[in-house]
Short mmCIF file of C-alpha atoms and ligand atoms in Angstrom, two decimals:
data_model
loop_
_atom_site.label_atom_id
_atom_site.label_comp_id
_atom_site.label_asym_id
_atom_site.label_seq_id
_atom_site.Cartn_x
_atom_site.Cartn_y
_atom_site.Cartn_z
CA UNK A 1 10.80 -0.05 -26.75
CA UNK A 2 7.68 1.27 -25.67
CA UNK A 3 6.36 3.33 -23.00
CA UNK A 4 3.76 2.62 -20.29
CA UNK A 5 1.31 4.97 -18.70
CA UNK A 6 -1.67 4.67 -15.96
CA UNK A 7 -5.32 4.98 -18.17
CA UNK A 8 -7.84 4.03 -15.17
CA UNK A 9 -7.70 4.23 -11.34
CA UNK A 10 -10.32 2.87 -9.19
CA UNK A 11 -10.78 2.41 -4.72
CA UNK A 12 -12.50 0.44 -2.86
CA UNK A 13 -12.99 0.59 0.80
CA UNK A 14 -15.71 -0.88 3.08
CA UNK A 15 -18.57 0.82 4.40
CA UNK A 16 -17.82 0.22 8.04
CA UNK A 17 -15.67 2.88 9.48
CA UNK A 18 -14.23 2.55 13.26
CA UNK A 19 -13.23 5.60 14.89
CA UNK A 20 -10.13 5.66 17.64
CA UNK A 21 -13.16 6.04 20.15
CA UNK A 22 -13.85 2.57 18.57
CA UNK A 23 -11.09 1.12 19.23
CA UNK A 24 -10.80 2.56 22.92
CA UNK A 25 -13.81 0.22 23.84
CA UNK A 26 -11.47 -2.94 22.87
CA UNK A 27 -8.20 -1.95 24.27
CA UNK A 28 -6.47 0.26 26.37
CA UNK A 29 -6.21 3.53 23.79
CA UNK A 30 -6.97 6.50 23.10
CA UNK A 31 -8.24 9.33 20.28
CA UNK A 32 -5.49 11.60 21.08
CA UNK A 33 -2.42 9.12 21.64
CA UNK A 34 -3.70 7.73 18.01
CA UNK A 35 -3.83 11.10 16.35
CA UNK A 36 -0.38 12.43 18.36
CA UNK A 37 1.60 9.90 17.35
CA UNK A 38 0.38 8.60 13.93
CA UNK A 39 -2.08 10.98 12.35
CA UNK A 40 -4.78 8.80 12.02
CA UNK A 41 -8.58 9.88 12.58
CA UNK A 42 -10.40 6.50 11.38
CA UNK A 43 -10.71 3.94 9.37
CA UNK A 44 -12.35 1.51 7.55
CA UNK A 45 -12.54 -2.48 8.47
CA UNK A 46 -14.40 -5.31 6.75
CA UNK A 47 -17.58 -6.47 8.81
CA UNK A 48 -18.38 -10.09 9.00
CA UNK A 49 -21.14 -10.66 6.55
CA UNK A 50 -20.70 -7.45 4.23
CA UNK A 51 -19.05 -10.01 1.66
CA UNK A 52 -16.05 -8.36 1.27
CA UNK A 53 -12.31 -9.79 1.34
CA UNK A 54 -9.27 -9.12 -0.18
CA UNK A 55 -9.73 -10.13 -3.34
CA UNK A 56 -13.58 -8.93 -3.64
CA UNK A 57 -11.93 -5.60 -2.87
CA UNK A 58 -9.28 -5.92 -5.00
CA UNK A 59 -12.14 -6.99 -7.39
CA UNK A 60 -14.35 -3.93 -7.16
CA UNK A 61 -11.63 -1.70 -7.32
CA UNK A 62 -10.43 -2.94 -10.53
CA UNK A 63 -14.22 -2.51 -11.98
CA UNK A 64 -13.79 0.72 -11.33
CA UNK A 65 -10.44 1.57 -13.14
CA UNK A 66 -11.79 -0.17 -16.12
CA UNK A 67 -14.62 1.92 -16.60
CA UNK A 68 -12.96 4.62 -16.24
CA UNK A 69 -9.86 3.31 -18.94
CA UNK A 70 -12.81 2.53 -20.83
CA UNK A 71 -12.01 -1.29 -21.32
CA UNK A 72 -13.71 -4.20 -20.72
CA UNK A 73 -12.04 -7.57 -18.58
CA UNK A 74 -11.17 -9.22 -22.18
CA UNK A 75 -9.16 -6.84 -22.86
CA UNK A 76 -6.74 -7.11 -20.22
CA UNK A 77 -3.39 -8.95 -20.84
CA UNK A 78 -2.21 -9.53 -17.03
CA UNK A 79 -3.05 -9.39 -13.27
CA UNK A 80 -0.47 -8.66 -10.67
CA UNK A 81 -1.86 -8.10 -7.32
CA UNK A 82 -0.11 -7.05 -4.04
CA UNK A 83 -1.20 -7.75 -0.54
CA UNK A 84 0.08 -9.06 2.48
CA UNK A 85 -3.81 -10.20 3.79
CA UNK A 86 -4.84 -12.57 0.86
CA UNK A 87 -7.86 -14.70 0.98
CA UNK A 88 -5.57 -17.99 1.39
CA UNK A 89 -2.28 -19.38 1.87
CA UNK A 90 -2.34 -19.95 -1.03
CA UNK A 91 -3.16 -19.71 -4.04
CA UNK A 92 -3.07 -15.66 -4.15
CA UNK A 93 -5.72 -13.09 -5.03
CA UNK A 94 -4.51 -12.31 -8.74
CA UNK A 95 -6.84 -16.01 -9.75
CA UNK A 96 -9.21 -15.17 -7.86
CA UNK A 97 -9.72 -11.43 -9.86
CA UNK A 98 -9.59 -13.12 -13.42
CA UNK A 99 -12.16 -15.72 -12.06
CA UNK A 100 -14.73 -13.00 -10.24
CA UNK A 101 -14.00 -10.64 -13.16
CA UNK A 102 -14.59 -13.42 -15.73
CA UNK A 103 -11.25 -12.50 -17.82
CA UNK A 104 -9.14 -14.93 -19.97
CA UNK A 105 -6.74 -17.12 -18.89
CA UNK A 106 -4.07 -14.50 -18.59
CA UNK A 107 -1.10 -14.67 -16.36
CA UNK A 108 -1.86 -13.83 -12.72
CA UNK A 109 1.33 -13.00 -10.53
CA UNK A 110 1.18 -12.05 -7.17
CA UNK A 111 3.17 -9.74 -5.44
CA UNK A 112 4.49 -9.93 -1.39
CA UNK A 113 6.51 -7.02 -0.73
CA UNK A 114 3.89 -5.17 2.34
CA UNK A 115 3.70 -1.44 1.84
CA UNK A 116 5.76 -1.57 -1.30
CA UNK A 117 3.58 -3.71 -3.01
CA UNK A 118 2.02 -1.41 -5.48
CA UNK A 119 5.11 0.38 -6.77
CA UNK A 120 6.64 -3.33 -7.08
CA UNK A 121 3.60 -4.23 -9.05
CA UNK A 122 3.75 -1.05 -10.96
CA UNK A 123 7.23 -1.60 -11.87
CA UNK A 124 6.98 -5.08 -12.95
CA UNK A 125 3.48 -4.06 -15.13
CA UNK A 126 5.75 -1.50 -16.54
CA UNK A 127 8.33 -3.75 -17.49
CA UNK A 128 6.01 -6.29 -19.93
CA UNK A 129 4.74 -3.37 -21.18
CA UNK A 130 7.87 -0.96 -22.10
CA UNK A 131 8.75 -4.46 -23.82
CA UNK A 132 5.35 -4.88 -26.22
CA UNK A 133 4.68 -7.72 -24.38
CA UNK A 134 1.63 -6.80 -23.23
CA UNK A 135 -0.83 -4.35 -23.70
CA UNK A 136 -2.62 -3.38 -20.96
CA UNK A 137 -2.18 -4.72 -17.31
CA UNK A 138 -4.63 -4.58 -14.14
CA UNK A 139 -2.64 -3.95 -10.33
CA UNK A 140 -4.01 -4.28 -7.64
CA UNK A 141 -3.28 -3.36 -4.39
CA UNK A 142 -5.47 -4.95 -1.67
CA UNK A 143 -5.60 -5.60 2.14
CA UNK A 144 -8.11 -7.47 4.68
CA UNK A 145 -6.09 -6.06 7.85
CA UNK A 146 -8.49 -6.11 10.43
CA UNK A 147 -9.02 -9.96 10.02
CA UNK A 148 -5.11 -10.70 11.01
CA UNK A 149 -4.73 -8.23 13.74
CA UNK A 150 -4.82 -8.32 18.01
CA UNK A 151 -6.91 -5.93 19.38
CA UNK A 152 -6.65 -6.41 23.06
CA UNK A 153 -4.28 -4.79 24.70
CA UNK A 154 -1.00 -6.63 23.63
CA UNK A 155 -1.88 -5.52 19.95
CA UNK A 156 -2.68 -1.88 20.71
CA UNK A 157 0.78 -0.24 19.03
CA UNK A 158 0.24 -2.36 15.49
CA UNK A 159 -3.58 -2.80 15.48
CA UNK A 160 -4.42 1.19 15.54
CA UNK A 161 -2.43 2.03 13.00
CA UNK A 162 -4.00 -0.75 9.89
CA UNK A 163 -7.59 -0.13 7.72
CA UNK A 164 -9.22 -2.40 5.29
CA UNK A 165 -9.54 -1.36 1.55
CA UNK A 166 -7.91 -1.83 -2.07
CA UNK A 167 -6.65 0.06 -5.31
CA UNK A 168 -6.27 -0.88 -8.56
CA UNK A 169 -4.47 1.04 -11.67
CA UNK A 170 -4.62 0.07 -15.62
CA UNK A 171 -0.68 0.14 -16.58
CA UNK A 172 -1.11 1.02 -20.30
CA UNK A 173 0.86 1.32 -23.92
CA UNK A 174 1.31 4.60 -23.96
CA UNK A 175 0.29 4.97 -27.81
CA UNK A 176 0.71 8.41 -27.68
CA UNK A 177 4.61 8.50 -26.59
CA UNK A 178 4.23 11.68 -23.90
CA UNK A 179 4.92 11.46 -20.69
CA UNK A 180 3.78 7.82 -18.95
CA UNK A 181 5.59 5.62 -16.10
CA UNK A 182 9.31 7.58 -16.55
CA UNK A 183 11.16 4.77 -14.13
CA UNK A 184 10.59 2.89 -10.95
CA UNK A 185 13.20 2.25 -8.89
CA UNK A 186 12.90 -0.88 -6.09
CA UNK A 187 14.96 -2.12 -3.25
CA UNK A 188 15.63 -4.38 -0.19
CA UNK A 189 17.64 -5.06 2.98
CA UNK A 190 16.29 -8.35 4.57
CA UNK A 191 18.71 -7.88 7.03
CA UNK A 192 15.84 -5.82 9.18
CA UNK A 193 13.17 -8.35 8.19
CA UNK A 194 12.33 -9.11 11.54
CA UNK A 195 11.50 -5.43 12.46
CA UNK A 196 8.31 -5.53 10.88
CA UNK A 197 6.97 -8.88 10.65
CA UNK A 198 4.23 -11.84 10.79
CA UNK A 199 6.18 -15.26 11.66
CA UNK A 200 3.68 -17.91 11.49
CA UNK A 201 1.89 -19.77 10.70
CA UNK A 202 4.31 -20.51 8.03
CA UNK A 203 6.77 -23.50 6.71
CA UNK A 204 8.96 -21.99 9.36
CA UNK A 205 6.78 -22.36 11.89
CA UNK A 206 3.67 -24.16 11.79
CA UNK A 207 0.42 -24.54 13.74
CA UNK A 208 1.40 -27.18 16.00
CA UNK A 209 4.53 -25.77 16.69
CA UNK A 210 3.36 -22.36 17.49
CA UNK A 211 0.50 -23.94 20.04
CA UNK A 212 3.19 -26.34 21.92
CA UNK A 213 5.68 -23.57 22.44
CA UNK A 214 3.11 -20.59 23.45
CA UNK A 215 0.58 -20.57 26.35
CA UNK A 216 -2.65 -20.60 25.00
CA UNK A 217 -3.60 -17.27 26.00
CA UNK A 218 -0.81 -15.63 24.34
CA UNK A 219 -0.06 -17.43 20.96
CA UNK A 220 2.06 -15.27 18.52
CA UNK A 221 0.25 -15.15 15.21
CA UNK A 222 -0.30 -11.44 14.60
CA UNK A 223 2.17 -8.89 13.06
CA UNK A 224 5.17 -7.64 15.33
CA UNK A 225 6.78 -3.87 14.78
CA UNK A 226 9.34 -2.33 16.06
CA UNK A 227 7.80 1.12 15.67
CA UNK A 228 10.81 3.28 15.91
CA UNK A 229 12.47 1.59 14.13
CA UNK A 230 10.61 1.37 11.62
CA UNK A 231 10.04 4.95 11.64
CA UNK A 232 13.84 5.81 11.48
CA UNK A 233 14.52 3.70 8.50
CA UNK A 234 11.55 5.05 6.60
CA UNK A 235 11.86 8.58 6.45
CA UNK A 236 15.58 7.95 5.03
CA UNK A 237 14.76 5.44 2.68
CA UNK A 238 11.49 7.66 1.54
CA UNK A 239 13.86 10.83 0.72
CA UNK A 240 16.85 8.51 -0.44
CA UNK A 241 14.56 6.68 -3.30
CA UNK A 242 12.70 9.67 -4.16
CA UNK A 243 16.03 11.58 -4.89
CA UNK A 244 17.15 8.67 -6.55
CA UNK A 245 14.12 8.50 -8.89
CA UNK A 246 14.42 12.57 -9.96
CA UNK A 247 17.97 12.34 -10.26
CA UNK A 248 17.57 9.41 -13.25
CA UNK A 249 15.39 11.65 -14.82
CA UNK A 250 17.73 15.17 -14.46
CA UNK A 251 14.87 15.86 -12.24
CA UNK A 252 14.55 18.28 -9.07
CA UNK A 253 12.35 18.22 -6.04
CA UNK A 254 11.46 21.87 -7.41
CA UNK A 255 9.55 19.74 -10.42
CA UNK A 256 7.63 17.63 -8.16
CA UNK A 257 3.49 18.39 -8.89
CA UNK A 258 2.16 15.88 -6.65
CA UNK A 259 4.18 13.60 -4.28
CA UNK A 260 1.95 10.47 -3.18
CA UNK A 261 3.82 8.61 -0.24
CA UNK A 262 2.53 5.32 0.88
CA UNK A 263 0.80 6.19 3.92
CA UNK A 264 2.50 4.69 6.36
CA UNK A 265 2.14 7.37 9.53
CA UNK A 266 1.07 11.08 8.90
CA UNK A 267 4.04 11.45 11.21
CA UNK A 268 6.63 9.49 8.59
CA UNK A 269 4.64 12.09 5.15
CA UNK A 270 5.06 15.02 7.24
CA UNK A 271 8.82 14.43 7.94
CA UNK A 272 9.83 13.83 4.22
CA UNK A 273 7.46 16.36 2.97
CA UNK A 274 9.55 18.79 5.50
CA UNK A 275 13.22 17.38 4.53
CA UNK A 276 12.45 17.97 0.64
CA UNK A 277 10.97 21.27 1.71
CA UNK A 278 7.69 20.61 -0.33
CA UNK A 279 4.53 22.71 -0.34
CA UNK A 280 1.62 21.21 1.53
CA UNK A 281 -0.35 21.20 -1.66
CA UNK A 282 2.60 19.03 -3.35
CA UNK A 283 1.62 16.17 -0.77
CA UNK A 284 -1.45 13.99 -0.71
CA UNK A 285 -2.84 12.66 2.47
CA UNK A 286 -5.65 10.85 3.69
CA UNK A 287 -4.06 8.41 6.31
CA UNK A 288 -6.33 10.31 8.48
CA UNK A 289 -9.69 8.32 6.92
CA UNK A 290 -7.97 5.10 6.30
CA UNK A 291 -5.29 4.12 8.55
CA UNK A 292 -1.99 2.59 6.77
CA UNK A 293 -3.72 0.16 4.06
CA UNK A 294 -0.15 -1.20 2.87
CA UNK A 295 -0.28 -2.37 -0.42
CA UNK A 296 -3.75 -0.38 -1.50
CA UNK A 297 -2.43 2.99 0.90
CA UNK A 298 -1.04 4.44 -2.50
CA UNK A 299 -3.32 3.62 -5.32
CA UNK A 300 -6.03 4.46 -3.15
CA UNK A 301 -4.68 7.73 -2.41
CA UNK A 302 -3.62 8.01 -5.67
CA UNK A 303 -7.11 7.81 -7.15
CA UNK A 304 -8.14 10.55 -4.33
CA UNK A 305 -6.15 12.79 -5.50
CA UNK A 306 -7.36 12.40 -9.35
CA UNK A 307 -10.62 12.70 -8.07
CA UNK A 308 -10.21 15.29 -6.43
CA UNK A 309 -8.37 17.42 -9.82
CA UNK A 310 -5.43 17.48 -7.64
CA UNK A 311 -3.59 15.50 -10.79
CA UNK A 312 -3.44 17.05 -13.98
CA UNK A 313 -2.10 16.08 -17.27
CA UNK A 314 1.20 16.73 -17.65
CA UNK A 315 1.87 16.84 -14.01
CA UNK A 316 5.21 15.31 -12.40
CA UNK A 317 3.61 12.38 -10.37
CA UNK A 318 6.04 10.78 -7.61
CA UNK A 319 5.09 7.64 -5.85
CA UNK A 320 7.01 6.55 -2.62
CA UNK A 321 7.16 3.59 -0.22
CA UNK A 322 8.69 1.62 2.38
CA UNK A 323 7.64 -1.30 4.44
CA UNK A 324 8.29 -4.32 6.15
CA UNK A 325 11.35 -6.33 4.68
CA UNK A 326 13.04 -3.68 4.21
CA UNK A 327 11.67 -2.50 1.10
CA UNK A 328 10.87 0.23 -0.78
CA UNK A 329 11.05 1.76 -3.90
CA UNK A 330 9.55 4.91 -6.00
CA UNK A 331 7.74 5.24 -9.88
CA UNK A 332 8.14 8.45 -11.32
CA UNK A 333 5.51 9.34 -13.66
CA UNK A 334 4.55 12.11 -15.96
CA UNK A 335 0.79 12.20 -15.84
N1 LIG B 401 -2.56 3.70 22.64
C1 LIG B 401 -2.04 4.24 23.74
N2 LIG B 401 -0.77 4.03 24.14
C2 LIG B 401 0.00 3.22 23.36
C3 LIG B 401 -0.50 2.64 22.19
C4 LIG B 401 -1.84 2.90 21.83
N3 LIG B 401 -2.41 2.39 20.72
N4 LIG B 401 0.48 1.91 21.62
C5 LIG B 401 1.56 2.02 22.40
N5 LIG B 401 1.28 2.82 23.46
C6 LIG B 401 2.15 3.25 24.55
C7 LIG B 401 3.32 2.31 24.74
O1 LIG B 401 2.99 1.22 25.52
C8 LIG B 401 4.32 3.23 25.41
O2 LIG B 401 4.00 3.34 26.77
P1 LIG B 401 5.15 3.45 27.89
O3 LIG B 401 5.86 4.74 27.58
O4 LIG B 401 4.39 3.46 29.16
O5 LIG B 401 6.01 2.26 27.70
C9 LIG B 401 4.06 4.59 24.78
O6 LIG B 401 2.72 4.50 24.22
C10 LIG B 401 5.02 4.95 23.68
O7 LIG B 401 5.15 3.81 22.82
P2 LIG B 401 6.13 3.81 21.60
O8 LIG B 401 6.01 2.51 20.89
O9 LIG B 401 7.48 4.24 22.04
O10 LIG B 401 5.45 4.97 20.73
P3 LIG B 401 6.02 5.67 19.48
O11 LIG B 401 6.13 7.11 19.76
O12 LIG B 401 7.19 4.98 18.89
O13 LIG B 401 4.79 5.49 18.48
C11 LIG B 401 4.28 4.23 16.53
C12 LIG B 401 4.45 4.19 18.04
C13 LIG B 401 3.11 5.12 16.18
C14 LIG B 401 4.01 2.82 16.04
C15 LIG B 401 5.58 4.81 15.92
O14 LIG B 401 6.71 4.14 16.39
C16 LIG B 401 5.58 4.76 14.44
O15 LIG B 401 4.82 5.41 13.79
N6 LIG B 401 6.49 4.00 13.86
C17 LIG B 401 6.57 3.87 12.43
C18 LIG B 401 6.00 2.63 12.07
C19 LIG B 401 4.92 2.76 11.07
O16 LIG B 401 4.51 3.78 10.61
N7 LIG B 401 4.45 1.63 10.71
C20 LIG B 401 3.44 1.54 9.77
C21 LIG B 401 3.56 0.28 9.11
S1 LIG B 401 5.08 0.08 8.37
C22 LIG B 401 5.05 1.00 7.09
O17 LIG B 401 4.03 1.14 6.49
C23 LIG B 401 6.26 1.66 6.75
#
């Protein structure tokens, strides 16, 4: 059996940033309810014409974190890319990288599990890798919120919260042996799958459906939250998989270097970061620029805080999320 480890990290977000005094001119908000309850400063959103998308971001980040692995497209084994925003129905955004990047005909699997995304990517890149299968994998975590999401009024609770942007991260042999991807650890309960959710259009319920049964003014095709919800669910399933993830390594909170949780709500880091009674500088943040980016939230922040030389070698990584679904999950990693 081998062992996997993370050789290149790489962001992407759009140029265009909107500030909550933005948003105020298209609905019925405001700069300090936005910052009270959720943390959030700005963020970036895709503007018609700039030629970006989900998968050009996803694309762009991925250049990055192959320079910086020092490899080339060809030498790439396998795409797995997580959004909930792709281009099209179908098919997803993991064809469309190894066709912009001009790669071989290697697998491309796409992943649909919202703000868990990347660790579910990260896990499964982990797992073809810990088996020889392959040798080095590209993930990608991408989103094109602000082209799914209402920003009148009626949206005003969802739509302040989401940014635009994408991560990507080279999932590695680890030829040396040290350290690498210790364990990931995922999970679900689709019995709350409604609590955070985008219904149609979808096999379930499809375009002329949704236009017969709504008046036109009001037709139900953006996400739905139930924020507290939400919110009560996460910050026990953030400190119950974290826990989980030291404990299968005779780990401690007291080990933790660098603790990147997917940033969900500055609200949602600050409570965990409080219950495992971490130091400030043992949690990286910067919901406060980007809004909640879902799948890309962590390896964006994730490559922030390399930049940054807040991630040094040797250092006990912890990655952490929850989303819609339920799911969540956590990859523990040695750096
Ligand atoms: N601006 C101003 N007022 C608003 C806005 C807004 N953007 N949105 C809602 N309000 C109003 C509501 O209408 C309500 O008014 P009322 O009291 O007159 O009825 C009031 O503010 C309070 O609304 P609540 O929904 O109860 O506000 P809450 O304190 O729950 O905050 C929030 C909402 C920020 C969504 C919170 O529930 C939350 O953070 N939940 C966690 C969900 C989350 O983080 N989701 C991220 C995506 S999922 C994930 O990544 C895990």
């Amino acid at each position: 059996m081998y062992s996997s480890k993370i050789t290149g990290l790489g962001y992407y977000v759009p140029e265009n940033v909107v500030t909550n005094d933005d948003l105020a001119k298209l609905m019925d908000t405001n700069d300090a309810w936005i910052q009270e309850r959720t943390g959030i400063k700005e963020r970036r959103h895709i503007k018609k014409g700039d030629g970006n998308s989900t998968s050009i971001m996803g694309a762009k980040a991925s250049r990055i974190a192959l320079d910086r692995a020092e490899l080339s497209p060809d030498d790439i084994d396998m795409i797995v890319f997580a959004t909930l925003s792709p281009d099209m129905y179908f098919p997803g955004g993991g064809v469309e990288v190894q066709e912009m990047l001009g790669m071989r005909t290697v697998p491309a699997l796409d992943v649909r599990n919202q703000c868990s995304g990347f660790i579910y990517a990260i896990s499964v890149a982990d797992q073809f890798v810990k088996t020889g299968m392959y040798k080095h994998i590209l993930v990608i975590g991408s989103e094109n919120h602000s082209g799914g999401l209402d920003f009148s009024d009626r949206g005003r609770s969802v739509s302040v919260i989401f940014g635009d942007g994408a991560g990507a991260a080279i999932v590695s042999r680890n030829e040396s042996g040290e350290g690498g991807i210790l364990s990931t650890h995922l999970h679900s309960e689709g019995k709350h799958k409604d609590e955070l959710s985008l219904k149609g259009p979808s096999t379930g319920y499809w375009v002329p459906q949704i236009i017969a049964e709504n008046p036109q003014e009001d037709i139900p095709y953006y996400p739905y939250m139930n924020g507290q919800f939400v919110f009560k669910h996460a910050i026990v399933r953030f400190a119950e998989v974290i826990q989980e993830g030291l404990e299968s390594n005779d780990l401690e909170v007291g080990d933790i270097d660098m603790l990147i949780p997917h940033q969900a709500n500055l609200r949602i880091s600050q409570f965990i970061q409080h219950k495992l009674k971490l130091e400030d500088d043992k949690v990286f943040n910067n919901i406060q620029k980007y809004g909640n980016t879902t799948a890309a939230s962590i390896p964006i922040a994730l490559t922030e805080a390399w930049e940054m030389g807040k991630i040094k070698k040797g250092d006990l990584v912890v990655l952490a999320a929850f989303g819609s679904g339920f799911t969540w999950g956590s990859a523990i990693i040695r750096w």
